[in-house]
PDB file of N, CA and C in Angstrom:
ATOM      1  N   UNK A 234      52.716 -13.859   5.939  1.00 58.00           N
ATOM      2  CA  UNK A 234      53.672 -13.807   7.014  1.00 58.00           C
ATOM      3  C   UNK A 234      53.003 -13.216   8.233  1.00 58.00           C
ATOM      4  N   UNK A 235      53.109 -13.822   9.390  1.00 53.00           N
ATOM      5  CA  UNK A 235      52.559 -13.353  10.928  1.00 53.00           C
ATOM      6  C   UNK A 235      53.997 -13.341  11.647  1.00 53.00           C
ATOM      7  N   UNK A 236      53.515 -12.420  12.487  1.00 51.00           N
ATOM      8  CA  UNK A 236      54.393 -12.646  13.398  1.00 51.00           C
ATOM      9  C   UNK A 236      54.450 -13.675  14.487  1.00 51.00           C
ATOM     10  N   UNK A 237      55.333 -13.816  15.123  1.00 50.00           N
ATOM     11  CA  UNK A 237      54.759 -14.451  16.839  1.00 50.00           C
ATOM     12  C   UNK A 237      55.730 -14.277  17.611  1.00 50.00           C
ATOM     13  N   UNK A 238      55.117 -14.179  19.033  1.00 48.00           N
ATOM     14  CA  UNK A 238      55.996 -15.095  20.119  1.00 48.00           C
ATOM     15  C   UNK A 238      57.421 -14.052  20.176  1.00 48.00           C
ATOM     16  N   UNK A 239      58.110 -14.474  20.930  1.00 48.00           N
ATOM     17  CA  UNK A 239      59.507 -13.945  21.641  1.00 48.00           C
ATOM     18  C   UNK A 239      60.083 -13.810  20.322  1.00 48.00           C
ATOM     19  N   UNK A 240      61.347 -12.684  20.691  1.00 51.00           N
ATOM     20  CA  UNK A 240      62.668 -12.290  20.544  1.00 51.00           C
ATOM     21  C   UNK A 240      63.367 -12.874  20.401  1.00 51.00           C
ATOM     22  N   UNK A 241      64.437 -13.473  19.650  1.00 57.00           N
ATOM     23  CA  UNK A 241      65.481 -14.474  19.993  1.00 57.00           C
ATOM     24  C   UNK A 241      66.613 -14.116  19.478  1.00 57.00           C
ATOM     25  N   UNK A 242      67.326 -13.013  20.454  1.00 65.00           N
ATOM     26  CA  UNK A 242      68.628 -12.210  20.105  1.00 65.00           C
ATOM     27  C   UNK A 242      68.703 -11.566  19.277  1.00 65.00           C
ATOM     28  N   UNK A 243      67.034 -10.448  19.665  1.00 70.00           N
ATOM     29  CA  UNK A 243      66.971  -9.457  18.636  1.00 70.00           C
ATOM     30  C   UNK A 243      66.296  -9.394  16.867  1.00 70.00           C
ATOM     31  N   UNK A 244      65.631 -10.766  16.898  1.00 81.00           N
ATOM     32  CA  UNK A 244      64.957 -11.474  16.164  1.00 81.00           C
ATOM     33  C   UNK A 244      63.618 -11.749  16.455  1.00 81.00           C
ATOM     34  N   UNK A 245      63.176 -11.420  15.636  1.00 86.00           N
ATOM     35  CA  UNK A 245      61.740 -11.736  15.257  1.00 86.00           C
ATOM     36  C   UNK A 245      60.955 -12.518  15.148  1.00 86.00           C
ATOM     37  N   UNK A 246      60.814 -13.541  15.278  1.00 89.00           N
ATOM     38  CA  UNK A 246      59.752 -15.470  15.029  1.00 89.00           C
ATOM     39  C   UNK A 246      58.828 -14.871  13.960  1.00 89.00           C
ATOM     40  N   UNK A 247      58.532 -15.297  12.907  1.00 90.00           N
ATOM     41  CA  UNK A 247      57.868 -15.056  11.908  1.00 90.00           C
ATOM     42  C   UNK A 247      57.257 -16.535  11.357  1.00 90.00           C
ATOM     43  N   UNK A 248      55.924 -17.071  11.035  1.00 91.00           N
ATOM     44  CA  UNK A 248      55.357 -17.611  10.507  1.00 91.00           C
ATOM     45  C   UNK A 248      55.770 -17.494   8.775  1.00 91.00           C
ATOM     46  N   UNK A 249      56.266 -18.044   8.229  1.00 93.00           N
ATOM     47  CA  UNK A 249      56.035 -18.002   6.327  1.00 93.00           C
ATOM     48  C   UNK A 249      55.257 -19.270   5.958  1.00 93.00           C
ATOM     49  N   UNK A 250      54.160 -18.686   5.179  1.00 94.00           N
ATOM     50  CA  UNK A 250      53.406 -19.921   4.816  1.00 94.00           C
ATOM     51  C   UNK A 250      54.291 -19.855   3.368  1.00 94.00           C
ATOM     52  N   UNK A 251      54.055 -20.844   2.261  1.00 96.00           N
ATOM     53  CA  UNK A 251      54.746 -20.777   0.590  1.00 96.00           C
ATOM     54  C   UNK A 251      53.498 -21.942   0.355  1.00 96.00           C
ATOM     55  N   UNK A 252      52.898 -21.025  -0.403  1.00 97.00           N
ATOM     56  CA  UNK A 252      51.291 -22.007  -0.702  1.00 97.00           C
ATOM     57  C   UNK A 252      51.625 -22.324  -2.319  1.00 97.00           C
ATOM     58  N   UNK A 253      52.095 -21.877  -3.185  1.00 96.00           N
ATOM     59  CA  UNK A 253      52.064 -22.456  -4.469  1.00 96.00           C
ATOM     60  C   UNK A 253      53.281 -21.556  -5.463  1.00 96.00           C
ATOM     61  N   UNK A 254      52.964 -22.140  -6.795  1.00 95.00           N
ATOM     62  CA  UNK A 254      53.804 -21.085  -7.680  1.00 95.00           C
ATOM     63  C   UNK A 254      52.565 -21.323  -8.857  1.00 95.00           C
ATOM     64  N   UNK A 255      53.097 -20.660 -10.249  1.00 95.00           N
ATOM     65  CA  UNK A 255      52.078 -20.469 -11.019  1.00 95.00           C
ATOM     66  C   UNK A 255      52.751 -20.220 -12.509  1.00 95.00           C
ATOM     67  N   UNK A 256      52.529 -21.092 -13.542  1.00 93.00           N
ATOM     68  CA  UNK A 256      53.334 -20.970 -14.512  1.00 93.00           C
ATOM     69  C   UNK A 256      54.420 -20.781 -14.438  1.00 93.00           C
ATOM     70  N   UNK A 257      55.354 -22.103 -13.944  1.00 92.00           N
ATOM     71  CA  UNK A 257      56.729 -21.965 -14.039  1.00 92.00           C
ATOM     72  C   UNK A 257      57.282 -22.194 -15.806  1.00 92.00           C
ATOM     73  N   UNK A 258      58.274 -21.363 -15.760  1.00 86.00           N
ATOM     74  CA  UNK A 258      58.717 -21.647 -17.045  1.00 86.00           C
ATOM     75  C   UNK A 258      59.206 -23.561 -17.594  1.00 86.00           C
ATOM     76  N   UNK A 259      58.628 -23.380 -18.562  1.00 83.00           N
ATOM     77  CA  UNK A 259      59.121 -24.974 -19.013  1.00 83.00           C
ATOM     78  C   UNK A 259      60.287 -24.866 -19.677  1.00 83.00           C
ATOM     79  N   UNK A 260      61.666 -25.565 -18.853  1.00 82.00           N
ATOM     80  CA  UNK A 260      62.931 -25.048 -19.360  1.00 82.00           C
ATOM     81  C   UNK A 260      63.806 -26.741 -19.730  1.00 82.00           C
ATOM     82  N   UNK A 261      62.621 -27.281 -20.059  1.00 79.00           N
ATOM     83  CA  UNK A 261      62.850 -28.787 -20.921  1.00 79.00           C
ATOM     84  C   UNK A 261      62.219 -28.938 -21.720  1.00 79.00           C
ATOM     85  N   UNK A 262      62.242 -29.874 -22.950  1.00 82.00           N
ATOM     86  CA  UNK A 262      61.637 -29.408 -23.977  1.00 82.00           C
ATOM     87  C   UNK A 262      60.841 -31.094 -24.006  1.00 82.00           C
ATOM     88  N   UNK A 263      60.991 -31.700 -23.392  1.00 87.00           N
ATOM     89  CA  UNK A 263      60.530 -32.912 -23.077  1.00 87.00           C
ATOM     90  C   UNK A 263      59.522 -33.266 -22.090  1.00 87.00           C
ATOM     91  N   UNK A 264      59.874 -32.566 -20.979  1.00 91.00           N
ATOM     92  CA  UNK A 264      59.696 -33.330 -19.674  1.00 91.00           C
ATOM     93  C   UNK A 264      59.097 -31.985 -18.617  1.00 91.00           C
ATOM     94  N   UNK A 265      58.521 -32.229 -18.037  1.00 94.00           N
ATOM     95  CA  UNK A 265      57.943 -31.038 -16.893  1.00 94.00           C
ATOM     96  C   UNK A 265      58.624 -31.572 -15.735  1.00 94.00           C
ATOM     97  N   UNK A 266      58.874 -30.376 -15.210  1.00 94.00           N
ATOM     98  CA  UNK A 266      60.084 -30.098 -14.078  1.00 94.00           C
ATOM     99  C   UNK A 266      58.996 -30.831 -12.596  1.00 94.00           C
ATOM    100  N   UNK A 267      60.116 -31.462 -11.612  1.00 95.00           N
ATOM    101  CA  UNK A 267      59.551 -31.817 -10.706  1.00 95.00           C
ATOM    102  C   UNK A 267      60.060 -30.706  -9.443  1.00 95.00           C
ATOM    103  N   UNK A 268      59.020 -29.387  -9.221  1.00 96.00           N
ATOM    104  CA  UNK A 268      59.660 -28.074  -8.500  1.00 96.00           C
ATOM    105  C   UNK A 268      59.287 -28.348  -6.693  1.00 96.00           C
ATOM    106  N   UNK A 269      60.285 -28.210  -6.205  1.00 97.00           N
ATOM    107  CA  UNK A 269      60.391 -27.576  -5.046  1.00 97.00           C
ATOM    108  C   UNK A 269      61.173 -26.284  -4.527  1.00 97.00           C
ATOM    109  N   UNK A 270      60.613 -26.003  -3.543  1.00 97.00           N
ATOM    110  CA  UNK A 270      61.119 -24.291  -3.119  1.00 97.00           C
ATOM    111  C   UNK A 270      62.098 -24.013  -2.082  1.00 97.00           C
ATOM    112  N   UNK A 271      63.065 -23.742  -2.141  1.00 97.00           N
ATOM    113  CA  UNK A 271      63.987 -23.545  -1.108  1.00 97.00           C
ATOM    114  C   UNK A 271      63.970 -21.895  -0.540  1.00 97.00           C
ATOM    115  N   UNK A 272      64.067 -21.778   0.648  1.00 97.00           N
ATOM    116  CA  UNK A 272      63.822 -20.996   1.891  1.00 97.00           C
ATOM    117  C   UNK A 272      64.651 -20.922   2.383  1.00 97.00           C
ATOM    118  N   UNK A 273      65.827 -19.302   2.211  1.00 97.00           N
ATOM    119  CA  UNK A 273      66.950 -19.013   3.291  1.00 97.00           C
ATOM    120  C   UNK A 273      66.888 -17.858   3.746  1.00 97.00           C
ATOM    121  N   UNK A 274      67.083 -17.467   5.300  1.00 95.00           N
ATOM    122  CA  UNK A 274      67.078 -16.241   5.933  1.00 95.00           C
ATOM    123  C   UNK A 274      68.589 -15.828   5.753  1.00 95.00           C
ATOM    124  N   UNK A 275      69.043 -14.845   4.451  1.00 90.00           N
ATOM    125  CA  UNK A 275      70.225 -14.650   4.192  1.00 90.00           C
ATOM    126  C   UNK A 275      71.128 -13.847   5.222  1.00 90.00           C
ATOM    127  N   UNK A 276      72.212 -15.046   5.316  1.00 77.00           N
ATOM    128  CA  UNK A 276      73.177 -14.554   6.519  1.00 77.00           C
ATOM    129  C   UNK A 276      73.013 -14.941   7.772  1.00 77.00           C
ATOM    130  N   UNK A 277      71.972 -15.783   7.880  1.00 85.00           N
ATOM    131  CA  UNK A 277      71.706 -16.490   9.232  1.00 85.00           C
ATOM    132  C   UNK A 277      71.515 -18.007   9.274  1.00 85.00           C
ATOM    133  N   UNK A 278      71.942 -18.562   8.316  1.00 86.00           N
ATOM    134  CA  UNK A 278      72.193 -20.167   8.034  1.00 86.00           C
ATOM    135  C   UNK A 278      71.157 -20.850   8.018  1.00 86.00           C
ATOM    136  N   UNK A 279      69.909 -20.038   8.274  1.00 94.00           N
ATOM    137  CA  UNK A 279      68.611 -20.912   8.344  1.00 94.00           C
ATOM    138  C   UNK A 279      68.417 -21.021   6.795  1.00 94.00           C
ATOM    139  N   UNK A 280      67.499 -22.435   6.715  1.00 96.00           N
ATOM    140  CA  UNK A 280      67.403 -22.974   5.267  1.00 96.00           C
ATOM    141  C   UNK A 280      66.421 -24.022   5.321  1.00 96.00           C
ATOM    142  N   UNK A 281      64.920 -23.577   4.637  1.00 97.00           N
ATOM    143  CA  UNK A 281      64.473 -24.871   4.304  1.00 97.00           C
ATOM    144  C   UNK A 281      64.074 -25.309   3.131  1.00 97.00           C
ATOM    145  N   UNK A 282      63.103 -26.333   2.784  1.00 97.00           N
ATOM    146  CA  UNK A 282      62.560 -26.948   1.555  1.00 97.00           C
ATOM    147  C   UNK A 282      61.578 -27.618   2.131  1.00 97.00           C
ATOM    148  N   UNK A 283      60.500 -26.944   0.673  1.00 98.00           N
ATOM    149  CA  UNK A 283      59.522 -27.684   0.288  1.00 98.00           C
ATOM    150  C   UNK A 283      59.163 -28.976  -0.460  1.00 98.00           C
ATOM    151  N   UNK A 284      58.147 -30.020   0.467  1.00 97.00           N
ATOM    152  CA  UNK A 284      58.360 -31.214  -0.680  1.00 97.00           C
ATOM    153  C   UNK A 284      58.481 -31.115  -2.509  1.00 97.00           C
ATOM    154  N   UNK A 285      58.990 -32.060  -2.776  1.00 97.00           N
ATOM    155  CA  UNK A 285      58.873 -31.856  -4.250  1.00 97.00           C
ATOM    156  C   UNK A 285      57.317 -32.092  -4.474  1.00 97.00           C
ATOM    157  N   UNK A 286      56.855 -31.828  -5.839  1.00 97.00           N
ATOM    158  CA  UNK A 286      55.680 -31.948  -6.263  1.00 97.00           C
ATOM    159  C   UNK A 286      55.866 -32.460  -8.298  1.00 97.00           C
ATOM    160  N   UNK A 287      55.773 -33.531  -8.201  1.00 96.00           N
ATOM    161  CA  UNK A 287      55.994 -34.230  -9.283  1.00 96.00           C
ATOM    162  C   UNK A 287      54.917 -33.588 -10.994  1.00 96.00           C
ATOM    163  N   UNK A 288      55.990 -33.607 -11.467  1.00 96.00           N
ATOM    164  CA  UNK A 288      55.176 -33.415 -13.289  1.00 96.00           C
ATOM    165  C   UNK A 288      54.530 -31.805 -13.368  1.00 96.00           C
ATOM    166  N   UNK A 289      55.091 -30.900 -12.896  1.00 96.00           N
ATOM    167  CA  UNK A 289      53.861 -29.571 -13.146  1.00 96.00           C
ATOM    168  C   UNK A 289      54.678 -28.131 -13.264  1.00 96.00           C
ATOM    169  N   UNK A 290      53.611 -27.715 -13.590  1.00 96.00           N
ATOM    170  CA  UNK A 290      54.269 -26.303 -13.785  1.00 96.00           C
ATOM    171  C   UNK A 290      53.713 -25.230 -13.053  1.00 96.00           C
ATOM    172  N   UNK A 291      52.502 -25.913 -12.307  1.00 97.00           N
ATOM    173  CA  UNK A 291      51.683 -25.381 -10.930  1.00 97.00           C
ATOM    174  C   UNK A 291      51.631 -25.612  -9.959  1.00 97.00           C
ATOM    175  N   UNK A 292      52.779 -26.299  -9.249  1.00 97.00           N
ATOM    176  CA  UNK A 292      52.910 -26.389  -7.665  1.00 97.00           C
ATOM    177  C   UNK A 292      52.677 -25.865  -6.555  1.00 97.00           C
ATOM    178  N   UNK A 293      51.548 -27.211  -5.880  1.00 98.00           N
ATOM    179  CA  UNK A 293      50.930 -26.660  -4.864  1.00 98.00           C
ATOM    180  C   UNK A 293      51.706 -26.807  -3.160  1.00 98.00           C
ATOM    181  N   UNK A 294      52.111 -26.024  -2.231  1.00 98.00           N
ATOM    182  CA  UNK A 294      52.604 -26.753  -1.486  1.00 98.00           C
ATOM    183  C   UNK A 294      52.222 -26.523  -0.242  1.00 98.00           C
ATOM    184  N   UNK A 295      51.587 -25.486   0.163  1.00 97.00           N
ATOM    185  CA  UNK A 295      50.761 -25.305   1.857  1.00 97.00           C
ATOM    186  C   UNK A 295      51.528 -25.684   2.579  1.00 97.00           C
ATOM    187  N   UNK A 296      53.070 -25.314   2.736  1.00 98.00           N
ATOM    188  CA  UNK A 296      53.559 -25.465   3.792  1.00 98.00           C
ATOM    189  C   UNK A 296      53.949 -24.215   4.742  1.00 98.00           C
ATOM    190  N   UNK A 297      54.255 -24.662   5.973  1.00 97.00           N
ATOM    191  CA  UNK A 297      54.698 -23.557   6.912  1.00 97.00           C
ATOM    192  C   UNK A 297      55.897 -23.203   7.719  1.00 97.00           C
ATOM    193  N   UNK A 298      57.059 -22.418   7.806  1.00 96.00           N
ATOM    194  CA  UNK A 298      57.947 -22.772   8.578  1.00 96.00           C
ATOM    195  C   UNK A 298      58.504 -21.443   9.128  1.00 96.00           C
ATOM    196  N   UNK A 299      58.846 -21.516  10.694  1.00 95.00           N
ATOM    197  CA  UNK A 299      58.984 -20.643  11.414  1.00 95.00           C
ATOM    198  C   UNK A 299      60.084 -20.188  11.313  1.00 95.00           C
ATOM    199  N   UNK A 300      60.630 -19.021  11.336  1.00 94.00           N
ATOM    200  CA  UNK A 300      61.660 -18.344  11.149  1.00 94.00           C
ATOM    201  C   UNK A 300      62.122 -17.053  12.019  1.00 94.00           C
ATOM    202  N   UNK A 301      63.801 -16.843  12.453  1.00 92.00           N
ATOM    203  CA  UNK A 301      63.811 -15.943  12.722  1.00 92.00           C
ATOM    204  C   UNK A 301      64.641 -14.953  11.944  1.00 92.00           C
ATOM    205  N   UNK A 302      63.959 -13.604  12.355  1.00 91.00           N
ATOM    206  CA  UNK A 302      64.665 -12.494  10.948  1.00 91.00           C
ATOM    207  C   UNK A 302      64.835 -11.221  11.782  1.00 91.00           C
ATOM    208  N   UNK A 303      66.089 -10.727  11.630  1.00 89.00           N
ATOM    209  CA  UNK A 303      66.770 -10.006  12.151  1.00 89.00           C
ATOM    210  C   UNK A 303      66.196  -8.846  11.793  1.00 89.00           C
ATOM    211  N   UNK A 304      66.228  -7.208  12.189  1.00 86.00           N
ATOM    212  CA  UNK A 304      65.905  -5.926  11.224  1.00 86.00           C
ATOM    213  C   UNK A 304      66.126  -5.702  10.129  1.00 86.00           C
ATOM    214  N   UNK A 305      67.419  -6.662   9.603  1.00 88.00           N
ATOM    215  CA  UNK A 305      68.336  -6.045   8.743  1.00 88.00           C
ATOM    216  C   UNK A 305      67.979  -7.353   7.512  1.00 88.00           C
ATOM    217  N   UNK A 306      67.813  -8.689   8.106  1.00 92.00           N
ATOM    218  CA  UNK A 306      67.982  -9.868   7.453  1.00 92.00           C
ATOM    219  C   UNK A 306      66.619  -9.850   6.440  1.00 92.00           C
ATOM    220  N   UNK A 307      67.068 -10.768   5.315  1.00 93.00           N
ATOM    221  CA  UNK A 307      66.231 -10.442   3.787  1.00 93.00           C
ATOM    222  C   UNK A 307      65.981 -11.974   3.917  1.00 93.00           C
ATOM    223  N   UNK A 308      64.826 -12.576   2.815  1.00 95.00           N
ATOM    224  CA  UNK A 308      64.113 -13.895   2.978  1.00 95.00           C
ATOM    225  C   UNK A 308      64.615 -13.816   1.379  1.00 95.00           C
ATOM    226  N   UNK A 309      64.811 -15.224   0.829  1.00 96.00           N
ATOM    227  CA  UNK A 309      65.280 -15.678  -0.379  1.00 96.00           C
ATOM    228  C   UNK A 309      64.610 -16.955  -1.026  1.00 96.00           C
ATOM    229  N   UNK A 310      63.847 -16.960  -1.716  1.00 97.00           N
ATOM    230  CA  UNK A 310      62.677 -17.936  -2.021  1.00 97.00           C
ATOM    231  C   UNK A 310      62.660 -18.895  -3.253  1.00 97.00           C
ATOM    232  N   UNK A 311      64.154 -19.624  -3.552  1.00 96.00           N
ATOM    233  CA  UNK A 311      63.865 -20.353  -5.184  1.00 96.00           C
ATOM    234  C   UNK A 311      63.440 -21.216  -4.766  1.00 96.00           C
ATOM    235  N   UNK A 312      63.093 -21.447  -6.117  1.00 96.00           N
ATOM    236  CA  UNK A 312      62.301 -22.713  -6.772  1.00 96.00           C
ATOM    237  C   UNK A 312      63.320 -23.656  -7.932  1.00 96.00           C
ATOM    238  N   UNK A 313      64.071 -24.642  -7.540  1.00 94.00           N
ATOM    239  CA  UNK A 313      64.698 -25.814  -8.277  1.00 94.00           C
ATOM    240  C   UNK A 313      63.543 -26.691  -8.824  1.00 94.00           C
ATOM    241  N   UNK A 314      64.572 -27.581  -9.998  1.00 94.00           N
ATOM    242  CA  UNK A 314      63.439 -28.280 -10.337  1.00 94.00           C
ATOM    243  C   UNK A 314      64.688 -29.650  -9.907  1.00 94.00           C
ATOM    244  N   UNK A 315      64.139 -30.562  -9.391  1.00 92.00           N
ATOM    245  CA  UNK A 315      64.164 -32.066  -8.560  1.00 92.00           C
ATOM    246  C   UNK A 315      65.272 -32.891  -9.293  1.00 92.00           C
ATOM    247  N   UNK A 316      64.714 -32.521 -10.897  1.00 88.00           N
ATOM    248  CA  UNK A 316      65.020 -33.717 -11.478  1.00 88.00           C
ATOM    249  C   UNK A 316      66.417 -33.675 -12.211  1.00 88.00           C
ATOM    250  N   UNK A 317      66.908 -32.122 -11.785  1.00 87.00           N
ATOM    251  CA  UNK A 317      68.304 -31.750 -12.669  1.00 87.00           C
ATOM    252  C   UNK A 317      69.217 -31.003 -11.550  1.00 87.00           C
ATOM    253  N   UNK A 318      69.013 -30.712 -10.554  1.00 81.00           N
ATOM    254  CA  UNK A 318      69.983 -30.486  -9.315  1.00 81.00           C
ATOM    255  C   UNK A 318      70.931 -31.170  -8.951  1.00 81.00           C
ATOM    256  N   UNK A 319      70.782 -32.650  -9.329  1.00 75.00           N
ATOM    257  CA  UNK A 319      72.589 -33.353  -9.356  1.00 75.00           C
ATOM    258  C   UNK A 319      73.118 -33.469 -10.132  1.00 75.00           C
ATOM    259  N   UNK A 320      72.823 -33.026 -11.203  1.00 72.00           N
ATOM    260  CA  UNK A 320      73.375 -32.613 -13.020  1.00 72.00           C
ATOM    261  C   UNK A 320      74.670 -31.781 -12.602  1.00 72.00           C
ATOM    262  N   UNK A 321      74.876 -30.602 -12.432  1.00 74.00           N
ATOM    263  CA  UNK A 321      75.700 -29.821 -11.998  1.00 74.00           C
ATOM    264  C   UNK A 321      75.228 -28.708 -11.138  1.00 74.00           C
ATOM    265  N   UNK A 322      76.669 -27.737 -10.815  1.00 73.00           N
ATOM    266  CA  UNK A 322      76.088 -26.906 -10.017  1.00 73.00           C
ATOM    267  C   UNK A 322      75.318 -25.996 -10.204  1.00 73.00           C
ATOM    268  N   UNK A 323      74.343 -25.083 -10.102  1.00 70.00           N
ATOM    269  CA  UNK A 323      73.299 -24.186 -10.780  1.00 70.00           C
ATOM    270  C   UNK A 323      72.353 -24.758 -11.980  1.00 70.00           C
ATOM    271  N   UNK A 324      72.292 -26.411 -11.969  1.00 80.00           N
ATOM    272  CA  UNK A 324      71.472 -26.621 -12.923  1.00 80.00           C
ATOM    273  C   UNK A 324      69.856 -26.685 -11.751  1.00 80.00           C
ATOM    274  N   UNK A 325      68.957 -26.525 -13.214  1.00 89.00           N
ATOM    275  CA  UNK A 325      67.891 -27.257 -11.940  1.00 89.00           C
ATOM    276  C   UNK A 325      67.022 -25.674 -11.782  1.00 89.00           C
ATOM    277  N   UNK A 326      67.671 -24.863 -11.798  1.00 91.00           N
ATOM    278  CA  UNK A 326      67.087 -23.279 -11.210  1.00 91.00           C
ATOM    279  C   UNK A 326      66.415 -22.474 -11.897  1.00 91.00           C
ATOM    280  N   UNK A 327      64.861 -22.614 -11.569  1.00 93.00           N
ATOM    281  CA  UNK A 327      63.275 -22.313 -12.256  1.00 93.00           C
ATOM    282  C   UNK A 327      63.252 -20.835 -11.816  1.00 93.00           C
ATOM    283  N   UNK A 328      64.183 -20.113 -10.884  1.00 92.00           N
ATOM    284  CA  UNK A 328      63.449 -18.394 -10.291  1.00 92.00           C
ATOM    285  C   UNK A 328      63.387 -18.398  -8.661  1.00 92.00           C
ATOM    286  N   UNK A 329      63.755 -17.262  -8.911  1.00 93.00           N
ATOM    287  CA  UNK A 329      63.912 -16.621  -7.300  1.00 93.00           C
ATOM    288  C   UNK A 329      62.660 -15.221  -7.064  1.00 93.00           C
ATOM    289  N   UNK A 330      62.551 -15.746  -5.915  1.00 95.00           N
ATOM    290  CA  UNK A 330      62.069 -13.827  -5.543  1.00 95.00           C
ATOM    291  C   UNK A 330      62.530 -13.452  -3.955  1.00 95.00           C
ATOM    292  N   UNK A 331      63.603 -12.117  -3.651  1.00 95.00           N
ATOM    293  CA  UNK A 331      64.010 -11.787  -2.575  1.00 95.00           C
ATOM    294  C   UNK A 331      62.906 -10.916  -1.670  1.00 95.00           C
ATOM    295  N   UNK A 332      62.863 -11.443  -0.935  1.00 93.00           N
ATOM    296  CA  UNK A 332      61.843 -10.703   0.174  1.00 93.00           C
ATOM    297  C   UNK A 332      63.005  -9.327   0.961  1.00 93.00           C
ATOM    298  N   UNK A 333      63.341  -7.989   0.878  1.00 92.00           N
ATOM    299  CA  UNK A 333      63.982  -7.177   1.795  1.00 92.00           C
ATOM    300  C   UNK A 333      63.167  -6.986   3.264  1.00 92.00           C
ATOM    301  N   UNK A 334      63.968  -6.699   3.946  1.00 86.00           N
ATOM    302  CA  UNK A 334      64.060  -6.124   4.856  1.00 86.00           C
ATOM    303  C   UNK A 334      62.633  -5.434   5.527  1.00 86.00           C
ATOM    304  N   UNK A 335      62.936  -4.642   4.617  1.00 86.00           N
ATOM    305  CA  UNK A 335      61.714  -3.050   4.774  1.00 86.00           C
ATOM    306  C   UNK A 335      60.479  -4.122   4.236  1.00 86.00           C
ATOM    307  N   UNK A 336      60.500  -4.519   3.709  1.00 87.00           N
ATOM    308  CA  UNK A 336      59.278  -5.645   3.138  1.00 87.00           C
ATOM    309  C   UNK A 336      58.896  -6.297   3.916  1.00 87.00           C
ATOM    310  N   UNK A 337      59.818  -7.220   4.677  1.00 82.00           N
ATOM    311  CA  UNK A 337      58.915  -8.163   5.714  1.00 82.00           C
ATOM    312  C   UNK A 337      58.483  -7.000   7.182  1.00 82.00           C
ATOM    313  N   UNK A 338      59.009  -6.011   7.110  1.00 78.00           N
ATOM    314  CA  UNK A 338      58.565  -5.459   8.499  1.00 78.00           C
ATOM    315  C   UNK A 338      57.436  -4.952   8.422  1.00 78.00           C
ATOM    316  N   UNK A 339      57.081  -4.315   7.193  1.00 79.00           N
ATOM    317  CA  UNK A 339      55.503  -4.277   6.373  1.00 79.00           C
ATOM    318  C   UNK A 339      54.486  -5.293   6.835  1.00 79.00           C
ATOM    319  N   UNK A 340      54.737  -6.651   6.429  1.00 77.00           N
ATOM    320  CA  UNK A 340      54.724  -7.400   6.069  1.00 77.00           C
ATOM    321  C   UNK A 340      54.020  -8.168   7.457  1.00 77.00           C
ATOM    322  N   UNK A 341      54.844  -8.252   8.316  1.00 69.00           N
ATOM    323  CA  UNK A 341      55.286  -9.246   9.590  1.00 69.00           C
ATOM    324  C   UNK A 341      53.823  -9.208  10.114  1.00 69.00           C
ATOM    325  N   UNK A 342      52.799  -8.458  10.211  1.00 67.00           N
ATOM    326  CA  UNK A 342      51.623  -8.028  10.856  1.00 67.00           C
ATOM    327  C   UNK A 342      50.210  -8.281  10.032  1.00 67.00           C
ATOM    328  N   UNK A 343      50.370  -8.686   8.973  1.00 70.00           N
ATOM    329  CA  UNK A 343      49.334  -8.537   7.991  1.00 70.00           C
ATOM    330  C   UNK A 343      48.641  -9.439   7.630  1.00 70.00           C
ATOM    331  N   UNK A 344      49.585 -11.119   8.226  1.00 60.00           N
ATOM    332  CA  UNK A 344      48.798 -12.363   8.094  1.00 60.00           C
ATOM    333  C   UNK A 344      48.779 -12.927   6.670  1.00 60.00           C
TER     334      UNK A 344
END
């Protein structure tokens, strides 16, 4: 995470790269999950996703997306798997990890 650039109503512009994951659990007993990563700045409606990445349990994804994050606002990072997300609601869901607050301000400078 870098920082950059202007303020935007007290907000921060932050760079997040999400370069991979690493032994996702295999939670089919058949089939390897097709994972992508979803990205929300909680409480500020921002939301993105990473392409899917077909057959693995080591997804690579080098992507980048700019964000703004309040003092207070926390980063929220799952990982679905592709192929069971229109199954029902909460199917599909490989793991989360919450980024706080006090973490990204650490964080914001360190590249």
């Amino acid at each position: 995470m870098t920082s950059e650039g202007p303020r935007r109503h007290g907000q921060m512009k932050i760079l997040l790269t999400i370069l991979c994951a690493k032994n996702i659990g295999k939670k089919d007993f058949f089939r390897l999950p097709d994972p992508f990563a979803k990205i929300t700045v909680d409480g500020s409606g921002q939301c993105h996703s990473t392409d899917v990445c077909k057959n693995t349990l080591d997804p690579k994804w080098n992507q980048h997306y700019d964000l703004y994050v309040g003092p207070k606002d926390s980063i929220t990072i799952s990982v679905w798997n592709h192929k069971k997300i229109h199954k029902k609601q909460g199917a599909g869901f490989l793991g989360c990890v919450k980024i706080m607050s006090n973490t990204i301000q650490q964080l914001k400078d360190t590249g």
